[in-house]
mmCIF file with all atom_site columns, C-alpha atoms in Angstrom:
data_model
loop_
_atom_site.group_PDB
_atom_site.id
_atom_site.type_symbol
_atom_site.label_atom_id
_atom_site.label_alt_id
_atom_site.label_comp_id
_atom_site.label_asym_id
_atom_site.label_entity_id
_atom_site.label_seq_id
_atom_site.pdbx_PDB_ins_code
_atom_site.Cartn_x
_atom_site.Cartn_y
_atom_site.Cartn_z
_atom_site.occupancy
_atom_site.B_iso_or_equiv
_atom_site.pdbx_formal_charge
_atom_site.auth_seq_id
_atom_site.auth_comp_id
_atom_site.auth_asym_id
_atom_site.auth_atom_id
_atom_site.pdbx_PDB_model_num
ATOM 1  C CA . MET D 1 1  ? -31.528 1.648  19.988  1.00 0.00 ? 13 MET D CA 1
ATOM 2  C CA . TYR D 1 2  ? -28.806 4.471  20.715  1.00 0.00 ? 14 TYR D CA 1
ATOM 3  C CA . HIS D 1 3  ? -26.071 1.557  20.807  1.00 0.00 ? 15 HIS D CA 1
ATOM 4  C CA . ARG D 1 4  ? -26.989 -0.327 18.055  1.00 0.00 ? 16 ARG D CA 1
ATOM 5  C CA . GLU D 1 5  ? -27.157 2.763  15.945  1.00 0.00 ? 17 GLU D CA 1
ATOM 6  C CA . ARG D 1 6  ? -23.449 3.987  16.935  1.00 0.00 ? 18 ARG D CA 1
ATOM 7  C CA . GLN D 1 7  ? -22.491 0.411  15.877  1.00 0.00 ? 19 GLN D CA 1
ATOM 8  C CA . SER D 1 8  ? -23.982 0.159  12.854  1.00 0.00 ? 20 SER D CA 1
ATOM 9  C CA . CYS D 1 9  ? -21.778 3.631  12.231  1.00 0.00 ? 21 CYS D CA 1
ATOM 10 C CA . GLU D 1 10 ? -18.918 2.811  13.026  1.00 0.00 ? 22 GLU D CA 1
ATOM 11 C CA . HIS D 1 11 ? -19.191 -0.546 10.410  1.00 0.00 ? 23 HIS D CA 1
ATOM 12 C CA . MET D 1 12 ? -20.160 1.539  7.801   1.00 0.00 ? 24 MET D CA 1
ATOM 13 C CA . ASN D 1 13 ? -16.699 3.777  8.385   1.00 0.00 ? 25 ASN D CA 1
ATOM 14 C CA . GLY D 1 14 ? -14.710 1.099  8.026   1.00 0.00 ? 26 GLY D CA 1
ATOM 15 C CA . LEU D 1 15 ? -15.923 -0.175 5.433   1.00 0.00 ? 27 LEU D CA 1
ATOM 16 C CA . THR D 1 16 ? -15.758 2.779  3.422   1.00 0.00 ? 28 THR D CA 1
ATOM 17 C CA . VAL D 1 17 ? -11.995 2.948  4.970   1.00 0.00 ? 29 VAL D CA 1
ATOM 18 C CA . GLY D 1 18 ? -11.459 -0.377 3.600   1.00 0.00 ? 30 GLY D CA 1
ATOM 19 C CA . VAL D 1 19 ? -12.306 0.862  0.111   1.00 0.00 ? 31 VAL D CA 1
ATOM 20 C CA . ASN D 1 20 ? -10.564 3.882  0.552   1.00 0.00 ? 32 ASN D CA 1
ATOM 21 C CA . ALA D 1 21 ? -7.498  2.165  0.887   1.00 0.00 ? 33 ALA D CA 1
ATOM 22 C CA . SER D 1 22 ? -7.860  -0.716 -1.872  1.00 0.00 ? 34 SER D CA 1
ATOM 23 C CA . ALA D 1 23 ? -8.988  2.517  -3.871  1.00 0.00 ? 35 ALA D CA 1
ATOM 24 C CA . ILE D 1 24 ? -5.182  3.679  -2.709  1.00 0.00 ? 36 ILE D CA 1
ATOM 25 C CA . GLU D 1 25 ? -3.356  0.718  -2.975  1.00 0.00 ? 37 GLU D CA 1
ATOM 26 C CA . ARG D 1 26 ? -4.421  0.147  -6.708  1.00 0.00 ? 38 ARG D CA 1
ATOM 27 C CA . GLU D 1 27 ? -3.645  4.303  -7.823  1.00 0.00 ? 39 GLU D CA 1
ATOM 28 C CA . THR D 1 28 ? -0.558  3.673  -6.340  1.00 0.00 ? 40 THR D CA 1
ATOM 29 C CA . ARG D 1 29 ? 0.787   0.186  -8.104  1.00 0.00 ? 41 ARG D CA 1
ATOM 30 C CA . SER D 1 30 ? -1.351  1.710  -11.374 1.00 0.00 ? 42 SER D CA 1
ATOM 31 C CA . GLN D 1 31 ? 1.636   4.981  -10.823 1.00 0.00 ? 43 GLN D CA 1
ATOM 32 C CA . ALA D 1 32 ? 4.216   2.889  -9.972  1.00 0.00 ? 44 ALA D CA 1
ATOM 33 C CA . ALA D 1 33 ? 3.403   0.918  -12.904 1.00 0.00 ? 45 ALA D CA 1
ATOM 34 C CA . GLU D 1 34 ? 3.719   4.110  -15.091 1.00 0.00 ? 46 GLU D CA 1
ATOM 35 C CA . GLY D 1 35 ? 6.632   4.685  -14.048 1.00 0.00 ? 47 GLY D CA 1
ATOM 36 C CA . ARG D 1 36 ? 8.487   2.220  -14.398 1.00 0.00 ? 48 ARG D CA 1
ATOM 37 C CA . ARG D 1 37 ? 7.512   2.095  -18.510 1.00 0.00 ? 49 ARG D CA 1
#
């Protein structure tokens, strides 16, 4: 039981990291676009 709980927790953390990474990437791109204007 404990092992499965830990796996799901790590899986959720991985998803969160992925979402944060894409959000940061989008933010960086929008800032770069602002700088070019």
